[in-house]
Coordinates of C-alpha atoms in Angstrom, one line a residue:
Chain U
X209 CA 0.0 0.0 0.0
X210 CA 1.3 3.2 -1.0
X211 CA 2.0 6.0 1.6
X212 CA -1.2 8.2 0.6
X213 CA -2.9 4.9 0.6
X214 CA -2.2 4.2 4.0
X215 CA -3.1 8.4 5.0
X216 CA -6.1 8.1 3.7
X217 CA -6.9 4.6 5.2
X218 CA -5.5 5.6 8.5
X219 CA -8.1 9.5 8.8
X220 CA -10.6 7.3 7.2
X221 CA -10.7 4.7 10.1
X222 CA -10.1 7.2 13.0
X223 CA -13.4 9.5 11.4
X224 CA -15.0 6.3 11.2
X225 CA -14.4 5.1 15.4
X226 CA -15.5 8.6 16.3
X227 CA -18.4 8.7 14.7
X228 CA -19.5 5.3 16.2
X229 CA -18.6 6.7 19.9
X230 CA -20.3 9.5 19.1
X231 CA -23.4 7.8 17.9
X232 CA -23.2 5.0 21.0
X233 CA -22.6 8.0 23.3
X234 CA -25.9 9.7 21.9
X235 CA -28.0 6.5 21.7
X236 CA -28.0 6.5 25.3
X237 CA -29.6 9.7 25.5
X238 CA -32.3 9.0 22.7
X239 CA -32.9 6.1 24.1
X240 CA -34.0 7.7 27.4
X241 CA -35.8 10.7 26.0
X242 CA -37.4 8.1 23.6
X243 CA -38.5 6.0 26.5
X244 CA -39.6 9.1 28.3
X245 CA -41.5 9.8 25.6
X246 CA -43.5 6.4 25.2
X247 CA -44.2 7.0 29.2
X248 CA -45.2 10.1 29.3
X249 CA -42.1 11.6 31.1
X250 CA -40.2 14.2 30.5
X251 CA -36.4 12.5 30.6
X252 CA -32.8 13.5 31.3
X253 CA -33.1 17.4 31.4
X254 CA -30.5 19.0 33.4
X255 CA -27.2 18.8 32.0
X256 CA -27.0 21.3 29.3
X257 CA -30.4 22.7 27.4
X258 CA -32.7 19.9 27.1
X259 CA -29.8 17.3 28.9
X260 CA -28.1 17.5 25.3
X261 CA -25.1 16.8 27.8
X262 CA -25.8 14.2 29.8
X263 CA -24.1 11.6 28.3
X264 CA -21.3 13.2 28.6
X265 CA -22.4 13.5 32.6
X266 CA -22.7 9.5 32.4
X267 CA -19.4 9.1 31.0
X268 CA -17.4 10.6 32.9
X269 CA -19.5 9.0 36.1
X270 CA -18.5 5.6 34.9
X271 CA -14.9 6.9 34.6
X272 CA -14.8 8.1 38.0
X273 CA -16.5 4.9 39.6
X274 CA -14.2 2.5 41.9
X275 CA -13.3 -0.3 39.7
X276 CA -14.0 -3.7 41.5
X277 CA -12.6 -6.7 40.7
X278 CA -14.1 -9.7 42.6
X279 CA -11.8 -11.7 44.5
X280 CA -12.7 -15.1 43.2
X281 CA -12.9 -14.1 39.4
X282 CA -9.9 -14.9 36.9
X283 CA -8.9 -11.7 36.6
X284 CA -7.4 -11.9 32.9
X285 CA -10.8 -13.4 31.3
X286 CA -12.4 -10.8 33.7
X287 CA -10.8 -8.0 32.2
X288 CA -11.2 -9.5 28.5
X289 CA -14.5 -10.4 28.1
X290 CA -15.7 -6.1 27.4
X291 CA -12.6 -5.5 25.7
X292 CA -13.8 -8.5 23.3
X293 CA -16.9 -7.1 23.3
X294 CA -16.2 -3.2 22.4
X295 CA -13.4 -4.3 19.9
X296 CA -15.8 -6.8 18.1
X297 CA -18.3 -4.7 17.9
X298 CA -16.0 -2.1 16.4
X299 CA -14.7 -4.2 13.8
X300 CA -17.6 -4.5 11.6
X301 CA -18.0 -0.4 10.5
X302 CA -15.0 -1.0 8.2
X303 CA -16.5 -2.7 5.6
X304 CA -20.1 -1.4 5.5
X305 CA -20.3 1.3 2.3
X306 CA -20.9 4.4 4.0
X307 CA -21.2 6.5 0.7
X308 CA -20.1 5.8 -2.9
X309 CA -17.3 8.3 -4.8
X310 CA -15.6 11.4 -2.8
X311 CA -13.8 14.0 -5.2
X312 CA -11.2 15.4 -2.9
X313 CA -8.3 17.6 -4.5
X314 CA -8.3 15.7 -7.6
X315 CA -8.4 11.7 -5.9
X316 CA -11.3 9.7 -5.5
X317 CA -12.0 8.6 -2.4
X318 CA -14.7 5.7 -1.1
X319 CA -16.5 6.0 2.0
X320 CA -16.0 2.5 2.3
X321 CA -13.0 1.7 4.0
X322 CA -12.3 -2.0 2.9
X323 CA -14.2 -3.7 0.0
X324 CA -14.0 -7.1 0.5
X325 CA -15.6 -9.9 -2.1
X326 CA -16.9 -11.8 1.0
X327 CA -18.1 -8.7 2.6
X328 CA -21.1 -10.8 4.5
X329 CA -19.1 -13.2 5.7
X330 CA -16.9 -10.8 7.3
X331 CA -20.2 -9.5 9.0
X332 CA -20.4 -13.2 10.6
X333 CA -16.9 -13.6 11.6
X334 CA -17.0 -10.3 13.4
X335 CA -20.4 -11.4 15.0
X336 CA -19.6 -14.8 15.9
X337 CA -16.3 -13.6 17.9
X338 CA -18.5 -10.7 19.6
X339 CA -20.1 -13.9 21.5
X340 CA -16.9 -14.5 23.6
X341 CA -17.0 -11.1 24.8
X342 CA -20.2 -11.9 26.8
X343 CA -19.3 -15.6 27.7
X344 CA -15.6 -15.0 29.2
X345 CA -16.9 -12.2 31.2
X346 CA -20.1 -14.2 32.4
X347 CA -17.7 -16.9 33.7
X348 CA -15.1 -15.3 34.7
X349 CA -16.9 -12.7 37.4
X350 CA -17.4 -16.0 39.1
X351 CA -20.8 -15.7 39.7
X352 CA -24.1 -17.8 39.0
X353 CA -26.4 -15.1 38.0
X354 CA -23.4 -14.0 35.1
X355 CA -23.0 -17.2 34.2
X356 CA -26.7 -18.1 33.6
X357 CA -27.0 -14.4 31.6
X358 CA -23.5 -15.4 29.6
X359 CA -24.7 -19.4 29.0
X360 CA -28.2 -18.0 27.8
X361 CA -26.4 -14.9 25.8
X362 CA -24.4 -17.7 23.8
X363 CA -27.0 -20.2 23.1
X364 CA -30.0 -17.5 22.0
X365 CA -26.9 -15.9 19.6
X366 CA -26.1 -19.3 17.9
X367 CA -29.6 -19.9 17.8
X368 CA -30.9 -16.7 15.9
X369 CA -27.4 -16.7 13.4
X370 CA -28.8 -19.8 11.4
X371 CA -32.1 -18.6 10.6
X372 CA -30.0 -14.9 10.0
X373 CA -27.9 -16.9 7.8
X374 CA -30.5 -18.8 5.6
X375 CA -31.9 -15.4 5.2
X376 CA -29.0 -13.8 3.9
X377 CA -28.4 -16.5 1.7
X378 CA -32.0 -15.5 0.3
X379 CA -30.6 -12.7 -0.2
X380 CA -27.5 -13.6 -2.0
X381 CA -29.7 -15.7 -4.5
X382 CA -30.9 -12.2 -5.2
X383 CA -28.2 -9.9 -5.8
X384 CA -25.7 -12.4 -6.9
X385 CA -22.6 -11.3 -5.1
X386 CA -21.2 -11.4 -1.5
X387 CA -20.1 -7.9 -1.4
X388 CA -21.9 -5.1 0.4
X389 CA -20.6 -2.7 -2.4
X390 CA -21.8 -4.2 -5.4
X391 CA -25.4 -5.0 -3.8
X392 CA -25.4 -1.4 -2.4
X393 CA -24.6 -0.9 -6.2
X394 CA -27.2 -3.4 -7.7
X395 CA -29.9 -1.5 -5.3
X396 CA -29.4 1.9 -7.7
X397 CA -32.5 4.4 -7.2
X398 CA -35.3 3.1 -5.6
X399 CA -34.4 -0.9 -6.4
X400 CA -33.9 -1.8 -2.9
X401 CA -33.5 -5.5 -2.1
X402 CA -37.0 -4.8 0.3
X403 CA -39.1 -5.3 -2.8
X404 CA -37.8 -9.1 -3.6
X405 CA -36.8 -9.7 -0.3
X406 CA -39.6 -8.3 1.9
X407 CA -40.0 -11.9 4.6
X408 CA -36.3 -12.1 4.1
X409 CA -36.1 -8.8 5.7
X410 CA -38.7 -9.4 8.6
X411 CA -36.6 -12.5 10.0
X412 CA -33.6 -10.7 9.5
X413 CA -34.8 -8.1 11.5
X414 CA -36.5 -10.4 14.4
X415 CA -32.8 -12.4 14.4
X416 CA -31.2 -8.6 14.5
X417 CA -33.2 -8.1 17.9
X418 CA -31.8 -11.4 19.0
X419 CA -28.3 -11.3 18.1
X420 CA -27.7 -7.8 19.7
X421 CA -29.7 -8.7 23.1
X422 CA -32.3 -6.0 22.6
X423 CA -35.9 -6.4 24.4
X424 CA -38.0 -8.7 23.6
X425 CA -35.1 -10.5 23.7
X426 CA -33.0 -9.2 26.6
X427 CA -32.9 -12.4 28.3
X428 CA -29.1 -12.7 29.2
X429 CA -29.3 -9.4 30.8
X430 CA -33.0 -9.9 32.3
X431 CA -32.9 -7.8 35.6
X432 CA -36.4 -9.6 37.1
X433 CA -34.6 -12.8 36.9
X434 CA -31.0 -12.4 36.7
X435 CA -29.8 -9.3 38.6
X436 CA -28.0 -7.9 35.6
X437 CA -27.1 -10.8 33.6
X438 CA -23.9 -11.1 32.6
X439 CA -22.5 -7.9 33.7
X440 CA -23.7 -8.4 37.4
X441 CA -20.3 -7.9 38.6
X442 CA -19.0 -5.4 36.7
X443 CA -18.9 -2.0 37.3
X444 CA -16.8 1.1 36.4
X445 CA -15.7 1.6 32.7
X446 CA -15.7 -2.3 32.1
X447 CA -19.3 -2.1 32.9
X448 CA -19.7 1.1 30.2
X449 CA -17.7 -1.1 27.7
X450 CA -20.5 -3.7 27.7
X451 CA -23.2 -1.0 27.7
X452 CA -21.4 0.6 24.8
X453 CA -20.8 -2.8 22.8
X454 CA -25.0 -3.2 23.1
X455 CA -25.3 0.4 21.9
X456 CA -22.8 0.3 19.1
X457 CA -24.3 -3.6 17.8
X458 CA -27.5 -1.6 17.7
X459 CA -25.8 1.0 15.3
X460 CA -24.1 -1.3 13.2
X461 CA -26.9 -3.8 12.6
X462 CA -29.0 -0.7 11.9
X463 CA -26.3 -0.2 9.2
X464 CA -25.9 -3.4 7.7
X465 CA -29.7 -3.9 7.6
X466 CA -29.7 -0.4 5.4
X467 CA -27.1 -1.4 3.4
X468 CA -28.7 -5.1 2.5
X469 CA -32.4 -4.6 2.5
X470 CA -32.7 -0.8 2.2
X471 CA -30.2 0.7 0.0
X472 CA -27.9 1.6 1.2
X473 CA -26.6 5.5 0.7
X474 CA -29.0 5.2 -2.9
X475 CA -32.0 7.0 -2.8
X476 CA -34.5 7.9 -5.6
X477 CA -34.1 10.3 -8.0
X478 CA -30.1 10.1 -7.7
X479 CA -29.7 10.1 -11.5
X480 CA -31.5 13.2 -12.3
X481 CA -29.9 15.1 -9.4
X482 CA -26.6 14.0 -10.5
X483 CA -27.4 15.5 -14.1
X484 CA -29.2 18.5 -12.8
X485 CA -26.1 19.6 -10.6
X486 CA -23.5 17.5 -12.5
X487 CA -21.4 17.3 -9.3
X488 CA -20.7 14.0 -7.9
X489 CA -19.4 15.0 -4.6
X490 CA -23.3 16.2 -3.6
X491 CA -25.1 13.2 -4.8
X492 CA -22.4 11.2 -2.4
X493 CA -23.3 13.5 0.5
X494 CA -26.7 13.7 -0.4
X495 CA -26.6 10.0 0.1
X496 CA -24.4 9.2 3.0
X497 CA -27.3 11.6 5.0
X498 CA -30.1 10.1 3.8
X499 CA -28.1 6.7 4.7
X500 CA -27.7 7.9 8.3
X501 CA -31.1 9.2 8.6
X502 CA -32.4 5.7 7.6
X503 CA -29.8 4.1 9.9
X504 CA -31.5 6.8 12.8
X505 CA -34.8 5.6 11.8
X506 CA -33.8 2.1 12.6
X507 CA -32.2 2.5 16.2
X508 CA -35.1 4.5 16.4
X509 CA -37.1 1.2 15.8
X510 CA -35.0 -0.6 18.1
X511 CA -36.1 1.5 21.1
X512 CA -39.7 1.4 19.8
X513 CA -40.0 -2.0 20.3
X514 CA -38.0 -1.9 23.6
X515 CA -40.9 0.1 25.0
X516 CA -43.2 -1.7 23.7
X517 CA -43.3 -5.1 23.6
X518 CA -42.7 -6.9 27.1
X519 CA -39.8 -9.2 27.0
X520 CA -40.2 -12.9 26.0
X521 CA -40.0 -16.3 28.1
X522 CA -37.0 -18.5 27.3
X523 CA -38.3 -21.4 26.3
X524 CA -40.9 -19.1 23.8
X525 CA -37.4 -17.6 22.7
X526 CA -36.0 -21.0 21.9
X527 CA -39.5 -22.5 20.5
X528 CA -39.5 -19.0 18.1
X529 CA -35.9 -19.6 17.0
X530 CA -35.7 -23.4 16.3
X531 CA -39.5 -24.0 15.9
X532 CA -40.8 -21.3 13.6
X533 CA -38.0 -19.0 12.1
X534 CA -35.6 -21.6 10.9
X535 CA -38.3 -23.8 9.0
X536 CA -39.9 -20.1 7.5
X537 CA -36.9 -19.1 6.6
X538 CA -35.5 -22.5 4.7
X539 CA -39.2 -22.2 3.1
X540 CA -38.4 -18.6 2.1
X541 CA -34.7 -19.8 0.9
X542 CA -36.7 -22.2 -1.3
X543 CA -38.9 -19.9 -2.7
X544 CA -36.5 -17.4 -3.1
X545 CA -34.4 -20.5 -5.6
X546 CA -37.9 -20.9 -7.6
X547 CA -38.2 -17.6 -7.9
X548 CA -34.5 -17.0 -9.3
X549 CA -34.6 -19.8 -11.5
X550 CA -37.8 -19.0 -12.8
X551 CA -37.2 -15.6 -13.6
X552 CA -33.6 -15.2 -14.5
X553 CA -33.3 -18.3 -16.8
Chain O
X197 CA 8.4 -11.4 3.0
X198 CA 5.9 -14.0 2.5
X199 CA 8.1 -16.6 4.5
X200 CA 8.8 -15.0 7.0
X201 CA 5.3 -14.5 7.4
X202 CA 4.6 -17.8 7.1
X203 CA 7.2 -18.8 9.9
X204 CA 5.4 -16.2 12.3
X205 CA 2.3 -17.5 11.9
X206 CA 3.4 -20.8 11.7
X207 CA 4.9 -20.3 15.1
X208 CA 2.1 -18.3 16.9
X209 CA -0.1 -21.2 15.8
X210 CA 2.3 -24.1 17.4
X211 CA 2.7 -21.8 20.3
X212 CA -1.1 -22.0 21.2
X213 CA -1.6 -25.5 19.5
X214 CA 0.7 -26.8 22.9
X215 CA -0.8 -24.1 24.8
X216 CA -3.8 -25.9 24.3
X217 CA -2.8 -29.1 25.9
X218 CA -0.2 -27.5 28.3
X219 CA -2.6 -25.0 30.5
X220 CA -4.4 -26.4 33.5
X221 CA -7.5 -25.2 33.1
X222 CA -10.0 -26.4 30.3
X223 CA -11.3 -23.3 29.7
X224 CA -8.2 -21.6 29.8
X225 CA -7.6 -24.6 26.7
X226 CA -10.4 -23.8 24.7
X227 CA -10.2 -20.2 24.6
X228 CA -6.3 -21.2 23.4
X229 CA -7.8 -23.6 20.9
X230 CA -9.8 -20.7 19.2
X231 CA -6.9 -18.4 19.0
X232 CA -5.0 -21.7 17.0
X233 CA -8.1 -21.5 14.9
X234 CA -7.9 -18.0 14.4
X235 CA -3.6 -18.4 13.1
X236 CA -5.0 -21.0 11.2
X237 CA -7.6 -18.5 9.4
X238 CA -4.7 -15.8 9.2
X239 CA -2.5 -18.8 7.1
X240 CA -5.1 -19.5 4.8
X241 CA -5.7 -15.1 4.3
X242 CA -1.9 -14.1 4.0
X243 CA -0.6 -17.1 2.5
X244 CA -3.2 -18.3 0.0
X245 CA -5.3 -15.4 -0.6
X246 CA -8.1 -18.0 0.5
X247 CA -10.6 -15.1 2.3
X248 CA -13.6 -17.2 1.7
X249 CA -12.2 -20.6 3.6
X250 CA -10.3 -18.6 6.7
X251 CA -13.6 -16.6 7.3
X252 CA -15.5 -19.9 6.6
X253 CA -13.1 -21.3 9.3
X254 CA -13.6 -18.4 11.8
X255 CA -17.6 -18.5 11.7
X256 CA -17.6 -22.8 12.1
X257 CA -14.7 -23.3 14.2
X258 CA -13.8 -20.6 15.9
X259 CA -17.9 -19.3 16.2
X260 CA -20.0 -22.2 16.4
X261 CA -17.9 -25.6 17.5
X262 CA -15.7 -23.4 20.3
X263 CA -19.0 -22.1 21.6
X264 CA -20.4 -25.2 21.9
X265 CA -17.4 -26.6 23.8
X266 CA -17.1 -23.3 26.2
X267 CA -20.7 -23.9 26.6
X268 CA -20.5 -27.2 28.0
X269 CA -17.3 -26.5 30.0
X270 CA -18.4 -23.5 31.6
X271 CA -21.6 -26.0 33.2
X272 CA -19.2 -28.4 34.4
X273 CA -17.6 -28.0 38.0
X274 CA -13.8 -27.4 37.5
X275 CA -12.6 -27.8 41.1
X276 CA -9.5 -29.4 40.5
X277 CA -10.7 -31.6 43.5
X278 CA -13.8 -32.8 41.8
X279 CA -11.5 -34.2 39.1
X280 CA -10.9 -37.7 38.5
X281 CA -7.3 -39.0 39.1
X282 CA -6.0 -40.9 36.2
X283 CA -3.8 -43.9 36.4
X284 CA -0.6 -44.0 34.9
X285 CA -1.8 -47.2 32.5
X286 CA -4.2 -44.6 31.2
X287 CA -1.4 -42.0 30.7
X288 CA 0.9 -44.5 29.1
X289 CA -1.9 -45.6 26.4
X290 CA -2.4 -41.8 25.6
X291 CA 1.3 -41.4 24.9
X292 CA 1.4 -44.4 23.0
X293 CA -1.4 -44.0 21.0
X294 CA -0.6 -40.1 20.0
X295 CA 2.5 -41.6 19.2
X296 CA 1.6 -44.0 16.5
X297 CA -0.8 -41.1 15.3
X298 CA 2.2 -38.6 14.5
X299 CA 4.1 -41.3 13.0
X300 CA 0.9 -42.2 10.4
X301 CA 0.6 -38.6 9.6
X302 CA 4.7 -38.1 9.4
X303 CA 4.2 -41.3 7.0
X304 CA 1.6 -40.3 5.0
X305 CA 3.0 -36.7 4.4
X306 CA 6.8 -38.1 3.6
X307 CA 5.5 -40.3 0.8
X308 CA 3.2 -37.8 -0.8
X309 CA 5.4 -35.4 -2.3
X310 CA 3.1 -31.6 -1.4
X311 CA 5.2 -29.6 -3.0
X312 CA 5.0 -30.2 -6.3
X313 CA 2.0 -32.0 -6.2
X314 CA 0.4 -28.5 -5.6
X315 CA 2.5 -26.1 -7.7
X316 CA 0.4 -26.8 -10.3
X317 CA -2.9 -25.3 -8.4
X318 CA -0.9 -22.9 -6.9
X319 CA -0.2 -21.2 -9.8
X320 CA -3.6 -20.2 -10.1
X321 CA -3.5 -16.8 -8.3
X322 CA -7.1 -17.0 -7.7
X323 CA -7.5 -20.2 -6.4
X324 CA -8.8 -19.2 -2.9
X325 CA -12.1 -17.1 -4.0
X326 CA -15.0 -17.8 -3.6
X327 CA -16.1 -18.0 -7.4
X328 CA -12.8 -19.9 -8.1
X329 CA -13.6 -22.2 -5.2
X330 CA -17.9 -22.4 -6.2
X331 CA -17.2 -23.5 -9.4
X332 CA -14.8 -26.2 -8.9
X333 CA -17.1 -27.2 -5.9
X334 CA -19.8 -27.5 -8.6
X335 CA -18.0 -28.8 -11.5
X336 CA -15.4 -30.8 -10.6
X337 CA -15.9 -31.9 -7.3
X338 CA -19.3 -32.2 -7.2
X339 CA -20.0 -35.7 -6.5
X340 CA -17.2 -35.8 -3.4
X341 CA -19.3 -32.5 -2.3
X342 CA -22.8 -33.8 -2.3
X343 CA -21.6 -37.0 -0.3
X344 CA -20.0 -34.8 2.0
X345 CA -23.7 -32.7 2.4
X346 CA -25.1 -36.1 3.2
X347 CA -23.1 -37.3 5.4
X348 CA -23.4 -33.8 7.1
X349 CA -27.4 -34.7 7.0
X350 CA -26.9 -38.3 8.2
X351 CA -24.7 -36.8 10.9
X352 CA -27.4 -34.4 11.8
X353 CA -30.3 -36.8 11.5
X354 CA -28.3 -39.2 13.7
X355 CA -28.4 -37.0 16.8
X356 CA -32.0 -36.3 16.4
X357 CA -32.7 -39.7 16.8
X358 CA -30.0 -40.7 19.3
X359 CA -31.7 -37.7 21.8
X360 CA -35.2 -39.0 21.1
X361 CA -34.5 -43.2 21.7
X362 CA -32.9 -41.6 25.0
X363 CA -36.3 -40.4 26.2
X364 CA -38.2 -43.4 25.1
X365 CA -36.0 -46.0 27.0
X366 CA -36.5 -43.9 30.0
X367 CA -39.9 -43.8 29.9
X368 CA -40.0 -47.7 29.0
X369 CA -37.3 -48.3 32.1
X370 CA -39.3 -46.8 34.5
X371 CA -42.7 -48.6 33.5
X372 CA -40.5 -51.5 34.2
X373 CA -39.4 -50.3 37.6
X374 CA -43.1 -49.9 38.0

């Protein structure tokens, strides 16, 4: 890689980390205005006009918390299992297209940091290695209640990525290609993958609730029944790591679901703007905006439903997962192959 | 470049490949197992351009199987008191039998000559991606592939029916105790 190259890379991946702190950091907030919204309440309101800074209040109050350790936890795993967590859930920004072409002095730059051909299977990776983040740190803090949040984290994520797989293998039947650039590309205008995929969507959506432990399927960290779940003994900044992780998943599932199902940073109309202006640069930002404000509306979705809909039993997650999304979505795979072979032959 | 790459991932891999049987403590083993995984994943990036088989690797091995295993360890009591002692006759078995399994795979690999066998598919730059690999999966291979799917199904099937006999010759036992 050439030295520019590696500049570019390098600004590219720092803009990219603080954009995801600062859109964790500001979930928190939404999420409690939004939930003081949906009951009636008025919500954090006295740091800064309207709270606007009170995540900055909560950060710096997990910061300044005593940092605890529990004397009968391995204290290696202990202090691993968030910094798995944050670092996996970090991972995954890189490859989502964020934009399409950049003209900056004279070079072309993407707003996608790394274009790989297996793009989705990336995604996976990422997310299968974000699991050990939960399960060291359940077992290592040494304690029944984490262990029981960590052992049902683990077994509700495997559960919910097969039926998440079989839909994105719909998917792929589809668009024909394993990169999130090209089906970004193939989605040009208003020829999202929603239209052909629309069930495909639904139970990637459900299994995107699953995989990122958001209510109605918050079991591993279900206070009623589990004090906190798998963070019971953590507190301080390794606590806010976890917190974070849940917050950034949230943001980045919101992104990939965008960018398979809904677009991406296309929009309608993108063609005659670009010959009515005849600059590049604005249909780009144009884009990447509308592809946040999507990406908002989703998270936005996510806390919708968290105050909404009560939380589920376990075995009725289970009996979902294994009993009714797997077999609809191998039906929906199947149709999906008719449909393909049918039409594109 | 390349080879010394290779040799340092070689050697991180062999370093947790005996970290794996050397620690004391199983899960400390399994959570070493998954970073051997994970070298091996890096070999088949860096060295073969193979993306599709090391994240293939990652999302089986190092996502689903090690899960499973941490799973079922992290259920189990791991006082180091609750363990079982083992003889020596059993140790000496192990040995022996490890042994003779080195020296088949020593054997095998000596006689087959690697190298040149596979300069032929090396060649072929593109050899690890995923259209590369689908269409010889498809074409060439395809017979050895669909017996592998089966098996995979047999394999599957198999459990289903071992967990459900369990159940019934329970229920059959205790009418019998009755």
């Amino acid at each position: 890689m050439d030295f520019q190259g590696f500049v570019i890379t390098l600004i590219s991946i720092i803009t990219l980390f603080s954009i995801t702190m600062f859109i964790a950091l500001y979930s928190t907030f939404a999420e409690r205005k939004v939930a003081a919204f949906m009951q009636d309440r008025r919500g954090p309101n006295r740091a800064g006009p309207g709270g606007i800074f009170q995540p900055l209040a909560d950060g710096l109050k997990f910061f300044m918390k005593e940092e605890v350790i529990p004397v009968a936890s391995n204290k290696f795993l202990f202090v691993l299992g968030p910094s798995i967590a944050i670092m996996s859930s970090l991972m995954t920004g890189v490859i989502i297209p964020w934009g399409g072409q950049l003209i900056v002095f004279g070079n072309t730059v993407s707003l996608q940091i790394v274009d790989l051909d297996i793009g989705i299977l990336y995604v996976f990776a990422v997310l299968s290695v974000g699991v050990y983040g939960i399960m060291i740190g359940g077992w290592a803090s040494n304690n029944k209640f984490s262990l029981m949040g960590a052992i049902r984290a683990s077994s509700q994520i495997i559960s919910y990525e097969l039926s998440m797989g079989f839909s994105i293998v719909a998917l792929l039947l589809v668009t024909g290609t394993m990169s999130l650039h090209e089906i970004v590309e193939r989605q040009h205008g208003m020829n999202w993958n929603i239209f052909y995929q629309p069930l495909g969507f639904l139970i990637f959506l459900i299994c995107a609730f699953a995989e990122t432990n958001r209510t109605p399927f918050d079991l591993p960290e279900c206070e009623t029944e589990l004090v906190g779940g798998y963070h019971t003994e953590y507190s301080s900044m390794k606590l806010g790591f976890y917190l974070f992780s849940e917050y950034i998943n949230m943001f980045i599932s919101s992104a990939v679901m965008v960018t398979l199902y809904f677009g991406g940073y296309n929009f309608p109309f993108m063609d005659q703007l670009l010959h009515a202006t005849g600059s590049q640069n604005l249909v780009t930002i144009v884009g990447t905006i509308l592809l946040f404000a999507k990406v908002f509306f989703f998270i936005f979705f996510f806390m919708w439903v968290r105050w909404t809909i009560p939380r589920f039993r376990y075995d009725q997650l289970m009996n979902l997962g294994w009993k009714g999304l797997i077999p609809l979505s191998i039906v929906w795979l199947m149709l999906t192959a008719a449909g393909v072979l049918f039409f594109k032959s | 470049m390349l080879t010394s790459a290779f040799y340092l991932i070689a050697f991180i891999t062999i370093f947790f490949a005996i970290m794996v049987v050397a620690s004391r403590n199983p899960i400390h083993s399994v959570l070493y197992l998954v970073l051997t995984f994970f070298s091996i994943s890096a070999m088949y990036i860096f060295m073969l351009d193979a993306t599709f088989v090391g994240m293939v690797n990652v999302i089986v091995y190092a996502g689903a199987i090690m899960v499973l295993f941490l799973y079922v360890l992290m259920m189990m009591n791991l006082n180091t008191d609750a363990e079982p002692k083992k003889s020596n006759l059993f140790k000496i078995t192990a040995v022996i039998s490890g042994g003779m399994l080195l020296l088949l795979i020593v054997a095998a690999l000596h006689d087959n000559n690697l190298v040149n066998a596979n300069k032929s598919t090396l060649a072929n730059e593109k050899i690890g991606s995923i259209k590369v690999l689908g269409n010889v999966l498809y074409t060439q291979y395809q017979l050895p592939f669909e017996i592998a799917s089966v098996l995979f199904l047999i394999a599957m099937i198999g459990s289903v029916v071992l967990g459900k006999k369990n159940t019934a010759s329970q229920t059959i036992g205790n009418e019998v105790l009755k």
